[in-house]
Amino acid sequence: MPPFSADQPQTILIVASTAYDAAALRRMLRRHHFEVHAVARGDEALAAARNGELALVLLDVALAGSASLELCPRLQQASQHPLPVFLLSTHPGEDERMRAHEAGAAAYLPMSLPIDEMAEKIMLYLQAISPAPVLAGMPTMATLEVNYHTMLAGSPDAILLLQRGSNRILDVNRRTRQLFGMTETELLQTDLLSLCPPLQADGQPSDHVFATDLEQVMSGAVQVFELEMLHSSGRALTCELRMVPLTTQEHRLMHVRIVDVTSRKLAAELRDGKNALLEMIARGAPLLETLDRLVRLIEAQIDGGHCTVMLLNPDGVTVQSAAGPSMPAEYMSALNGLPIGPAAGSCGTAMYRKQTVIVSDILNDPLWTPYRNAAAHFGLRACWSMPILLDKDTVLGSFAMYYQEERVPDEEDRRLIHTATHLAGIAIARTRREEELERHREHLEELVSARTAELQQAKQEAELANEELSTVLDNLSTTQQELVRRDKLAALGALVAGVAHELNTPIGNSLTMAGSMSERTAALREDLKTGLRRSALESYLEQAAAADEVVLRNLNRAAALVAGFKHIALDSDDSQRSRFVLGDVVATLLQSVQGEVARQGLELIEDVDHWLEMDSYPGALTRALRHLIDNSLVHGFSARGGRNGDARGSITLSAHESANGEIALTLSDTGVGIAPENLPRIYDPFFTTRLGAGGSGLGLYITHNIVTGVLGGHIEAASTPGQGASFMLRLPKIAPR
């Protein structure tokens, strides 16, 4: 075929009924400017060939037609230029190869041929690349002859030459002899299946498994598979077999490389087993179940050994068997309750010493003297034991390996027993902690129950005390109501006495004057009978005028007293709500009382933030402040004696906005103050220290009702006897509605 040029078609067509890795082939051929397309039917392949763009066709034998593979020549006939066709077979054979040649195929290849080799064959055929040059003096694959036996002997892997069909072993190397523990002569007198157990690990017959794997190797589906084999001692070997067919004109041979993966598989099983054990421990599986699983895992890793786990009892002296599934049950039962000590076999001594004890010959080791006969009875000859420690001072138990022959541990044995001891320690410590937590939980429940009982008792006692207290409070309330009633009656009596005293004077004066005038009127009437003199009439008129003045003055005084008593309670409906400036209300109030304050020789001081605004009841506020000023005049300064400048002092009214948004009004004086024993009663109705002397005991009571009721605020009083008194009103800017 002429060398490839850029003008030639550059499309490789894949015609296959099964999936073929066209993408991988495309990546391999892209550097040489080839395109790769794939179809799954013959008619699609013929249509592509008629377009004249195909450089080469990869045709699956399954789509090539009948036994004559007629699609191959039809593709060549449909193309406008010579079209090479590579036939691909899933089961290559000599008969099919001959039919492919007769159909005009350019090549006959296995479908499983690696993609890189397929790409190389395509590019070499299309001359897109040149064959490797032949160097002078260097052998070629066609001329190179190598002694196969010499090559096997030098290989570091276990290799044997097998005859296909009979599976008879034809040649082995030294590594193969070492792997199976057999001589070359022994191996050459047997076949491969004789090196396998009758059944594989999955229960299938070994001959069936091997035949299936061999068929897949021949079809190119696999090159490596796993097979269970046997050492001459009977020890199981897990092996990986890599098989390469070698076919000559005379023989059908198989090159077999064997790799012992037993250690790798055991390591994987140990890793998976450790993970499974840790999951059991994490989810709180029973301790004995966990330890049994651990012992079985370790026994699967060793050859011919038996394992046990012993636990140290809480007394710290005796032991208890926990796990030993492959050991005689009678032997395990005999260990229960045995004491630890300096010569108590392997396990008892290991727990006593807190270090590993290796006994390679039980029958001759002094540590086993007390138990030698029992060991001999059960065929035990070696025992290695490692203590299970929570910490350096706390022993939990021991893990032991038994053998029926004298034996010392190697590095792998030591690693396994250390791993087992570590896992057993985790499981036992977890169980001990859970048991301790359970004990604490039970104790806590006992404490909670006891405390609950105490609280229940305390509750009952409290309920009883509460009942008694309720009775006492009821009695106290009754007593208080009685005392209040008595106090009110006493106050009412005092008020009535005061009212009587206050009204008695003007009424008495009026009655006296009226009686006197009645007598004079009778005398005047007698004078009329005898003759009335002018002087007598003028005298009577003068006396009548004087009497009228006295009676009128006293009756006005009585009327004023009665009007004052009518203000015992404030009717809030009389107050009108409005928005107002506080300074204006205070100024009006002070102007109305200025004359009375001045007549007593007192100074009236104002300290008010004038422009403070309120939404409240200005009339009620004015009355409350007026009562406070009157209280100072009557009680603070009148008691000091005198009027018209005889009593000196001051009354101060201040108003400011407080931090919490309220308005604080304070009225203070420098008068005599309030006695401490009277301070708690100043807001009681009818309470006064000036009864009969101008005081009714209602002023502060009315003030308290106004401030706490209508204005929605608070009032506080403070006093230092001899230095004055002060009243603070805390009022909201917006009164409640």
XYZ file of C-alpha atoms in Angstrom:
737
model
C 0.000 0.000 0.000
C 1.420 3.459 -0.849
C 2.473 5.776 1.991
C -0.312 7.623 3.749
C -1.031 11.200 2.602
C -3.275 13.952 3.893
C -5.409 13.694 0.739
C -6.526 10.157 1.571
C -9.708 9.469 3.606
C -9.101 9.871 7.339
C -12.098 8.185 8.975
C -11.864 4.867 10.818
C -15.261 3.138 11.029
C -16.071 0.751 13.884
C -18.892 -1.691 13.149
C -19.652 -3.605 16.363
C -22.738 -5.064 18.008
C -21.229 -4.721 21.481
C -19.747 -1.680 23.170
C -16.300 -0.842 21.880
C -14.080 1.858 23.406
C -14.197 4.199 20.424
C -13.270 7.194 22.571
C -9.986 5.624 23.639
C -9.144 4.702 20.035
C -10.052 8.245 18.940
C -7.594 9.698 21.488
C -4.835 7.403 20.213
C -5.394 8.292 16.535
C -6.113 12.014 16.930
C -2.408 12.920 16.785
C -2.319 11.518 13.275
C -5.455 13.389 12.154
C -7.758 10.370 12.027
C -11.454 10.530 12.927
C -13.246 7.566 14.504
C -16.962 6.804 14.060
C -18.987 3.827 15.295
C -22.167 2.178 13.970
C -24.054 -0.903 15.152
C -25.663 -2.191 11.904
C -24.395 -3.485 8.547
C -26.596 -1.186 6.400
C -25.168 1.849 8.242
C -21.663 0.568 7.495
C -22.448 0.147 3.760
C -23.871 3.675 3.569
C -20.685 5.066 5.114
C -18.534 3.060 2.649
C -20.436 4.485 -0.355
C -19.592 8.034 0.751
C -15.959 7.287 0.021
C -14.594 8.853 3.252
C -13.430 5.671 5.016
C -9.765 4.808 5.415
C -10.279 1.517 7.282
C -13.092 -0.528 8.862
C -13.027 -2.488 12.147
C -15.768 -5.097 11.625
C -17.199 -7.303 14.368
C -17.396 -10.891 13.096
C -20.864 -11.139 14.686
C -22.105 -8.506 12.141
C -20.144 -9.805 9.147
C -22.939 -12.118 8.001
C -23.014 -15.887 7.706
C -20.092 -18.266 7.657
C -18.737 -16.597 4.483
C -18.563 -13.214 6.260
C -20.120 -11.565 3.170
C -20.287 -8.039 4.673
C -16.537 -7.798 4.417
C -16.364 -7.973 0.549
C -19.547 -5.925 0.200
C -17.924 -3.042 2.121
C -14.911 -3.205 -0.165
C -17.116 -3.238 -3.251
C -19.194 -0.289 -2.032
C -16.132 1.890 -1.493
C -14.796 4.019 -4.370
C -11.210 3.162 -3.407
C -9.496 0.145 -1.819
C -10.924 -0.235 1.708
C -9.062 -2.473 4.204
C -11.244 -4.350 6.706
C -9.981 -5.670 10.079
C -12.228 -8.470 11.345
C -12.584 -8.541 15.180
C -13.579 -11.760 16.951
C -14.634 -12.312 20.553
C -13.612 -15.979 20.300
C -10.690 -16.209 17.870
C -10.120 -19.583 16.207
C -8.152 -21.100 13.331
C -11.239 -21.966 11.300
C -12.604 -18.445 11.611
C -9.194 -17.032 10.736
C -9.182 -18.992 7.466
C -12.690 -17.767 6.592
C -11.653 -14.186 7.311
C -8.710 -14.555 4.947
C -10.979 -15.965 2.241
C -13.410 -13.007 2.725
C -10.580 -10.600 1.938
C -10.000 -9.251 5.447
C -6.790 -7.269 5.828
C -6.356 -8.561 9.401
C -8.030 -10.942 11.821
C -7.721 -9.742 15.472
C -9.251 -10.531 18.884
C -11.911 -8.053 20.027
C -10.044 -7.790 23.365
C -6.837 -6.512 21.758
C -5.631 -3.540 23.804
C -6.501 -0.185 22.292
C -2.895 0.942 21.985
C -1.991 -2.213 20.035
C -5.057 -1.777 17.836
C -4.085 1.823 17.097
C -0.548 0.754 16.283
C -1.712 -1.920 13.817
C -4.042 0.600 12.093
C -1.334 3.256 11.724
C 1.251 0.744 10.524
C -1.167 -0.668 7.946
C -2.108 2.810 6.701
C 1.609 3.759 6.843
C 0.810 6.733 9.088
C 3.890 5.605 11.069
C 6.933 3.631 9.980
C 8.017 0.283 11.473
C 10.809 0.391 14.028
C 14.172 0.260 12.255
C 16.261 -2.894 12.355
C 19.681 -2.063 13.810
C 22.713 -3.886 12.513
C 23.918 -6.604 14.830
C 20.742 -6.497 17.002
C 18.320 -9.445 17.148
C 14.732 -9.109 16.083
C 11.687 -10.814 17.495
C 11.692 -13.087 14.472
C 15.289 -14.152 14.938
C 15.508 -13.962 18.770
C 15.618 -17.354 20.460
C 15.459 -17.550 24.294
C 15.639 -20.652 26.468
C 12.270 -20.673 28.288
C 13.557 -22.805 31.190
C 16.450 -20.399 31.731
C 14.013 -17.469 31.752
C 11.763 -19.196 34.326
C 14.663 -20.067 36.577
C 15.749 -16.433 36.816
C 12.294 -14.992 37.552
C 11.639 -13.685 41.096
C 7.984 -14.782 40.766
C 6.535 -18.289 41.014
C 6.131 -19.345 37.358
C 5.142 -22.608 35.772
C 4.503 -23.781 32.232
C 1.170 -25.512 31.742
C -0.188 -27.662 28.925
C -3.649 -26.455 27.963
C -6.301 -29.115 27.977
C -4.641 -31.552 30.381
C -3.476 -28.757 32.766
C -0.304 -30.798 33.253
C 2.706 -28.949 34.643
C 5.638 -28.976 32.188
C 8.170 -26.706 33.880
C 8.536 -24.805 37.203
C 11.071 -22.444 38.691
C 12.652 -22.402 42.151
C 10.147 -19.837 43.533
C 7.269 -22.168 42.604
C 8.909 -25.031 44.466
C 9.270 -22.804 47.540
C 5.678 -21.594 47.309
C 4.196 -25.111 47.380
C 6.909 -26.791 49.455
C 7.445 -29.461 46.806
C 10.339 -30.655 44.687
C 10.525 -30.101 40.939
C 10.016 -33.796 40.315
C 6.878 -33.838 42.467
C 5.448 -30.827 40.656
C 6.223 -32.178 37.178
C 4.372 -35.376 38.002
C 1.105 -33.577 38.771
C -1.263 -31.055 37.241
C -2.412 -27.605 38.378
C -5.742 -28.770 39.829
C -3.879 -31.188 42.127
C -2.455 -28.089 43.834
C -5.983 -26.873 44.690
C -8.529 -28.050 47.272
C -11.583 -29.854 45.877
C -13.758 -26.820 46.648
C -12.977 -23.135 46.549
C -13.833 -20.758 49.391
C -17.228 -20.010 47.843
C -18.100 -23.750 47.701
C -17.688 -24.182 43.942
C -15.599 -27.093 42.603
C -12.045 -26.032 41.831
C -12.001 -27.686 38.379
C -15.140 -25.764 37.343
C -13.775 -22.440 38.620
C -10.421 -22.964 36.870
C -12.055 -23.986 33.576
C -14.263 -20.869 33.633
C -11.329 -18.580 34.367
C -9.221 -20.237 31.666
C -11.964 -19.702 29.101
C -12.110 -15.985 29.986
C -8.333 -15.742 29.630
C -8.449 -17.315 26.186
C -11.201 -14.932 25.086
C -9.183 -11.961 26.301
C -11.791 -10.990 28.940
C -9.403 -11.353 31.880
C -5.715 -11.994 32.433
C -5.627 -12.223 36.238
C -7.902 -14.199 38.543
C -7.841 -15.488 42.123
C -7.685 -19.155 43.078
C -7.441 -21.020 46.379
C -4.441 -23.406 46.349
C -2.701 -25.663 48.892
C 0.772 -25.882 50.369
C 2.182 -29.407 50.643
C 1.527 -29.177 54.418
C -2.163 -28.634 53.710
C -2.019 -24.917 54.518
C -4.364 -22.889 52.351
C -2.860 -20.367 49.946
C -4.801 -17.579 48.318
C -3.114 -16.971 44.970
C -3.452 -14.628 42.028
C -2.812 -16.309 38.673
C -1.740 -14.307 35.614
C -1.969 -16.529 32.537
C -0.640 -15.874 29.036
C -1.322 -18.418 26.247
C 1.719 -19.599 24.281
C 0.781 -21.319 21.028
C 3.191 -23.042 18.642
C 2.628 -25.286 15.645
C 3.023 -28.307 17.873
C 1.776 -27.315 21.362
C -0.896 -25.288 23.168
C 0.824 -23.995 26.254
C 0.022 -21.536 29.081
C 2.518 -19.342 30.879
C 1.283 -19.032 34.522
C 2.630 -16.549 37.080
C 1.464 -17.249 40.651
C 1.481 -14.622 43.397
C 0.707 -15.631 46.995
C -1.748 -12.956 48.242
C -2.618 -14.829 51.455
C -0.920 -12.235 53.639
C -2.553 -9.391 51.775
C -5.964 -11.033 52.022
C -5.475 -11.815 55.710
C -4.459 -8.200 56.303
C -7.617 -7.004 54.555
C -9.735 -9.445 56.570
C -8.029 -8.273 59.773
C -8.660 -4.643 58.867
C -12.312 -5.288 58.047
C -12.692 -7.429 61.160
C -11.225 -4.699 63.363
C -13.642 -2.170 61.886
C -16.559 -4.538 62.480
C -15.454 -5.080 66.083
C -15.149 -1.357 66.708
C -18.674 -0.899 65.319
C -19.915 -3.599 67.709
C -18.219 -1.862 70.621
C -19.598 1.521 69.545
C -23.189 0.292 69.367
C -22.879 -1.458 72.734
C -22.978 -5.116 71.653
C -22.750 -7.661 74.546
C -19.188 -8.130 75.765
C -19.088 -11.919 75.399
C -20.403 -11.685 71.828
C -17.744 -9.090 70.984
C -14.914 -11.121 72.543
C -16.056 -14.281 70.741
C -15.992 -12.361 67.438
C -12.492 -11.092 68.279
C -11.148 -14.566 69.060
C -12.524 -15.991 65.813
C -10.970 -13.115 63.861
C -7.501 -13.747 65.317
C -7.773 -17.516 64.909
C -8.488 -16.966 61.197
C -5.159 -15.130 60.954
C -2.981 -17.867 62.489
C -2.143 -21.410 61.411
C -3.375 -24.092 63.790
C -3.663 -21.912 66.882
C -6.454 -21.453 69.418
C -7.209 -18.240 71.292
C -8.877 -17.409 74.613
C -9.867 -14.330 76.589
C -9.864 -14.431 80.395
C -11.322 -11.720 82.647
C -10.049 -10.751 86.072
C -12.911 -10.833 88.563
C -13.752 -7.744 90.651
C -11.966 -9.343 93.625
C -8.696 -8.800 91.722
C -7.549 -12.364 92.526
C -9.552 -14.925 90.530
C -10.256 -15.258 86.811
C -13.291 -16.033 84.661
C -13.277 -17.445 81.114
C -14.930 -15.103 78.596
C -14.201 -16.475 75.108
C -12.556 -19.562 73.609
C -14.794 -20.990 70.874
C -12.250 -23.500 69.524
C -10.991 -24.645 72.929
C -12.516 -27.637 74.765
C -15.476 -26.472 76.864
C -14.314 -28.636 79.778
C -10.940 -26.907 79.802
C -12.493 -23.420 79.681
C -14.856 -24.307 82.538
C -11.950 -25.577 84.664
C -10.270 -22.139 84.463
C -13.135 -20.342 86.232
C -12.230 -19.176 89.726
C -8.484 -20.004 89.492
C -6.252 -17.450 91.255
C -3.585 -15.371 89.566
C -0.060 -15.538 90.908
C 3.656 -15.735 90.143
C 3.334 -19.320 88.853
C -0.261 -19.616 87.632
C 0.202 -20.742 84.049
C 0.553 -18.238 81.224
C -2.653 -16.208 81.783
C -2.603 -16.071 85.594
C 1.083 -15.147 85.603
C 0.650 -12.488 82.881
C -2.126 -10.822 84.865
C -0.077 -11.054 88.063
C 3.109 -9.666 86.465
C 1.235 -7.221 84.178
C 3.498 -8.256 81.296
C 3.545 -10.742 78.432
C 4.358 -14.365 79.309
C 5.708 -16.713 76.562
C 5.645 -20.438 77.339
C 6.916 -22.414 74.343
C 6.998 -25.791 76.161
C 4.170 -26.226 78.663
C 5.275 -29.692 79.818
C 8.673 -28.427 80.951
C 7.951 -24.870 82.096
C 7.689 -24.319 85.902
C 4.881 -21.741 85.432
C 2.591 -24.580 84.352
C 3.503 -27.052 87.121
C 0.058 -26.852 88.835
C -1.794 -27.287 85.523
C 0.623 -29.477 83.532
C -1.529 -32.626 83.616
C -4.632 -30.751 82.458
C -2.701 -29.209 79.555
C -1.293 -32.577 78.558
C -4.784 -34.098 78.732
C -6.072 -31.611 76.176
C -2.953 -31.762 73.998
C -1.723 -28.231 74.702
C 2.042 -27.702 74.268
C 2.593 -23.922 73.973
C 0.770 -20.867 75.350
C 1.521 -17.176 74.957
C -0.462 -14.693 77.047
C -0.583 -10.890 77.183
C -2.364 -8.975 79.967
C -5.234 -6.660 79.031
C -4.575 -3.386 80.874
C -6.813 -0.378 81.423
C -3.738 1.562 82.517
C -0.324 0.554 83.802
C -1.754 -0.441 87.192
C -5.231 -1.787 86.340
C -5.569 -5.320 84.903
C -8.778 -6.258 83.073
C -7.861 -9.765 81.859
C -5.617 -11.563 79.369
C -5.529 -12.727 75.747
C -3.793 -16.047 75.029
C -2.742 -18.135 72.015
C -2.485 -21.958 72.429
C -0.724 -24.423 70.122
C -0.575 -28.205 70.109
C 3.129 -28.219 69.334
C 6.119 -26.543 70.925
C 6.415 -23.120 69.373
C 7.740 -19.613 69.913
C 6.017 -16.523 68.475
C 7.399 -14.688 65.474
C 6.924 -10.988 64.736
C 3.572 -11.559 63.045
C 2.317 -13.543 66.066
C 3.386 -10.755 68.430
C 1.683 -8.174 66.260
C -1.561 -10.158 66.218
C -1.651 -10.764 69.978
C -0.923 -7.089 70.611
C -3.774 -6.085 68.260
C -6.139 -8.548 69.909
C -5.232 -7.344 73.404
C -5.774 -3.723 72.384
C -9.222 -4.451 70.923
C -10.213 -6.595 73.906
C -9.144 -3.793 76.231
C -11.377 -1.320 74.398
C -14.370 -3.678 74.585
C -13.883 -4.592 78.264
C -13.221 -0.991 79.332
C -16.342 0.155 77.470
C -18.433 -2.502 79.213
C -16.939 -1.683 82.624
C -17.702 2.004 82.136
C -21.268 1.218 81.070
C -21.712 -0.997 84.147
C -20.313 1.765 86.335
C -22.614 4.296 84.682
C -25.531 1.935 85.259
C -24.596 1.656 88.933
C -24.357 5.446 89.154
C -27.677 5.719 87.339
C -29.332 3.321 89.782
C -27.788 5.174 92.702
C -28.944 8.439 91.204
C -32.439 7.043 90.845
C -32.329 6.040 94.507
C -31.181 9.536 95.431
C -33.883 11.060 93.252
C -36.504 8.795 94.826
C -35.302 9.686 98.310
C -35.184 13.357 97.440
C -38.626 13.119 95.847
C -39.957 11.558 99.048
C -38.336 14.339 101.076
C -39.826 16.964 98.798
C -43.221 15.265 98.973
C -43.003 15.286 102.756
C -41.881 18.906 102.668
C -44.744 19.692 100.309
C -47.237 18.109 102.675
C -45.738 19.968 105.606
C -45.797 23.189 103.564
C -49.430 22.595 102.618
C -50.244 22.006 106.294
C -48.319 25.121 107.267
C -50.058 26.979 104.452
C -53.430 25.913 105.787
C -52.399 27.066 109.252
C -51.053 30.307 107.779
C -54.274 30.826 105.834
C -56.195 30.402 109.060
C -53.882 32.859 110.791
C -54.208 35.285 107.864
C -57.985 34.972 107.971
C -57.905 35.681 111.686
C -55.458 38.525 111.088
C -57.654 39.927 108.323
C -60.659 39.775 110.614
C -58.647 41.428 113.364
C -57.335 44.014 110.926
C -60.835 44.767 109.677
C -61.976 45.104 113.270
C -59.041 47.382 114.055
C -59.736 49.451 110.950
C -63.377 49.654 111.923
C -62.387 50.708 115.425
C -59.849 53.198 114.048
C -62.452 54.609 111.708
C -64.947 54.833 114.537
C -62.312 56.475 116.691
C -61.394 58.846 113.854
C -65.051 59.510 113.229
C -65.538 60.183 116.903
C -62.588 62.530 116.913
C -63.921 64.194 113.765
C -67.370 64.558 115.240
C -65.830 66.011 118.390
C -63.753 68.395 116.292
C -66.709 69.337 114.120
C -68.827 69.846 117.226
C -66.087 71.930 118.786
C -65.586 74.018 115.655
C -69.315 74.567 115.091
C -70.166 75.005 118.763
C -68.504 78.426 119.027
C -70.288 80.271 116.180
C -73.586 78.525 116.862
C -73.254 79.164 120.618
C -72.445 82.823 119.987
C -75.448 83.121 117.660
C -77.751 81.452 120.219
C -76.495 83.696 123.031
C -76.977 86.803 120.964
C -80.397 85.621 119.770
C -81.464 84.946 123.406
C -80.249 88.347 124.517
C -82.158 90.061 121.700
C -85.286 88.056 122.556
C -85.176 89.406 126.110
C -84.646 92.967 124.867
C -87.505 92.583 122.403
C -89.809 91.491 125.285
C -88.688 94.502 127.322
C -89.339 96.800 124.362
C -92.822 95.341 123.986
C -93.558 96.152 127.667
C -92.283 99.682 127.157
C -94.800 100.083 124.334
C -97.624 99.421 126.754
C -96.555 102.226 129.148
C -95.259 104.540 126.501
C -92.068 104.103 124.426
C -89.351 106.661 124.839
C -87.194 107.663 121.909
C -84.018 106.876 123.770
C -85.173 103.330 124.573
C -85.961 102.692 120.887
C -82.590 104.035 119.738
C -80.834 101.845 122.328
C -82.734 98.767 121.121
C -81.908 99.466 117.488
C -78.200 99.831 118.302
C -78.251 96.542 120.221
C -80.146 94.804 117.357
C -77.620 96.010 114.797
C -74.745 94.737 116.951
C -76.525 91.417 117.469
C -77.156 91.042 113.720
C -73.456 91.562 113.024
C -72.444 88.940 115.600
C -75.011 86.376 114.393
C -74.167 86.908 110.709
C -70.453 86.616 111.347
C -70.812 83.371 113.320
C -73.238 81.794 110.864
C -70.851 82.554 107.948
C -68.110 80.887 109.991
C -70.257 77.770 110.476
C -71.201 77.679 106.786
C -67.528 77.832 105.815
C -66.712 74.922 108.116
C -69.511 72.808 106.654
C -68.377 73.574 103.094
C -64.869 72.379 103.962
C -66.166 69.062 105.296
C -67.951 68.411 102.008
C -64.556 67.831 100.289
C -63.863 64.478 101.973
C -63.691 62.794 98.515
C -62.872 64.257 95.140
C -65.252 63.795 92.261
C -62.941 63.325 89.275
C -65.755 64.077 86.880
C -65.437 67.722 87.907
C -61.918 67.771 86.442
C -61.483 68.475 82.741
C -58.596 66.815 80.870
C -56.428 68.962 78.589
C -52.911 69.564 77.326
C -51.268 72.364 79.297
C -47.940 73.922 80.156
C -47.030 73.120 83.746
C -45.479 76.516 84.396
C -48.764 78.310 83.647
C -50.731 76.143 86.116
C -48.119 76.593 88.852
C -47.967 80.376 88.302
C -51.745 80.714 88.675
C -51.689 78.615 91.856
C -48.858 80.550 93.485
C -50.497 83.857 92.657
C -53.666 82.749 94.493
C -51.810 81.736 97.660
C -49.211 84.500 97.680
C -51.291 86.740 99.983
C -51.865 84.077 102.641
C -48.167 83.066 102.570
C -47.083 86.692 102.919
C -49.463 87.303 105.858
C -47.634 84.537 107.754
C -44.293 86.184 106.945
C -43.138 83.253 104.764
C -41.181 83.195 101.505
C -42.677 81.354 98.513
C -39.961 79.940 96.195
C -40.615 78.581 92.689
C -38.198 76.244 90.844
C -40.209 74.914 87.910
C -39.197 74.027 84.332
C -41.843 76.311 82.907
C -42.302 74.715 79.466
C -42.944 71.154 80.597
C -46.085 69.932 78.842
C -48.621 67.503 80.278
C -51.747 65.782 79.014
C -53.621 65.526 82.334
C -56.097 67.232 84.641
C -54.931 70.745 85.516
C -57.808 71.367 87.989
C -57.060 68.208 89.989
C -53.347 68.996 89.980
C -54.039 72.510 91.243
C -56.245 71.200 94.081
C -53.613 68.658 95.126
C -50.852 71.289 95.238
C -53.165 73.725 97.064
C -53.857 71.124 99.744
C -50.111 70.589 100.188
C -49.512 74.347 100.548
C -52.381 74.638 103.045
C -50.936 71.676 104.937
C -47.603 73.508 105.250
C -49.297 76.729 106.379
C -51.521 74.998 108.955
C -49.223 72.279 110.262
C -45.724 73.469 109.369
C -45.794 77.062 110.520
C -48.937 77.762 112.590
C -47.595 75.402 115.253
C -44.522 77.631 115.574
C -46.829 80.355 116.807
C -47.926 83.690 115.552
C -48.905 85.293 112.330
C -48.071 88.520 110.617
C -44.369 87.864 110.456
C -43.845 86.118 113.784
C -43.070 82.780 112.068
C -40.168 82.791 109.621
C -39.521 80.244 106.909
C -40.123 79.287 103.301
C -42.205 77.057 101.074
C -40.540 75.773 97.868
C -42.311 74.280 94.863
C -40.069 72.633 92.230
C -40.857 70.637 89.088
C -38.438 68.833 86.733
C -38.483 65.968 84.241
C -36.989 62.757 85.702
C -34.798 60.191 83.892
C -37.677 57.777 83.286
C -39.795 60.417 81.541
C -42.011 61.264 84.505
C -42.397 64.729 86.018
C -41.259 65.102 89.622
C -42.981 67.860 91.602
C -41.668 68.538 95.097
C -43.222 70.815 97.708
C -41.028 71.348 100.757
C -41.095 73.692 103.718
C -38.855 74.650 106.595
C -41.555 74.240 109.233
C -41.779 72.040 112.310
C -41.909 68.816 110.282
C -43.869 65.638 110.977
C -43.295 63.420 113.977
C -41.954 59.963 112.952
C -44.839 58.142 114.621
C -47.343 60.205 112.605
C -45.633 59.859 109.205
C -47.225 56.459 108.303
C -50.751 57.832 109.028
C -50.693 61.181 107.246
C -52.819 59.900 104.325
C -55.460 58.300 106.581
C -58.844 59.997 106.404
C -59.749 62.142 109.430
C -56.201 61.910 110.847
C -55.015 65.339 112.026
C -52.915 66.832 114.797
C -54.858 70.099 114.600
C -58.400 68.896 115.173
C -60.445 71.804 116.465
C -57.723 74.249 115.509
C -58.396 74.595 111.787
C -57.561 71.075 110.650
C -60.059 68.420 109.508
C -57.643 65.559 108.706
C -58.886 65.406 105.105
C -56.350 67.500 103.138
C -53.613 64.906 102.613
C -56.210 62.159 102.194
C -57.800 64.112 99.344
C -54.330 64.889 97.888
C -53.347 61.189 97.953
C -56.564 60.235 96.141
C -55.995 62.869 93.459
C -52.344 61.948 92.808
C -52.757 58.155 92.763
C -56.176 58.127 91.171
C -56.947 60.900 88.719
C -53.341 61.869 87.903
C -52.052 58.234 87.866
C -48.898 59.000 89.851
C -47.217 58.380 93.194
C -46.700 60.555 96.270
C -43.923 60.196 98.836
C -43.417 62.099 102.087
C -40.240 62.731 104.061
C -39.646 64.804 107.152
C -37.060 65.723 109.732
C -38.716 67.022 112.906
C -37.801 70.660 113.512
C -36.383 71.099 109.988
C -39.435 70.778 107.775
C -41.254 68.312 105.519
C -41.327 67.548 101.818
C -43.776 65.817 99.483
C -42.674 64.439 96.090
C -45.228 63.778 93.374
C -44.140 61.524 90.474
C -46.618 62.114 87.674
C -46.779 60.719 84.120
C -46.798 63.319 81.372
C -49.889 61.614 79.986
C -52.425 60.723 82.668
C -54.316 57.419 82.417
C -57.768 57.565 80.936
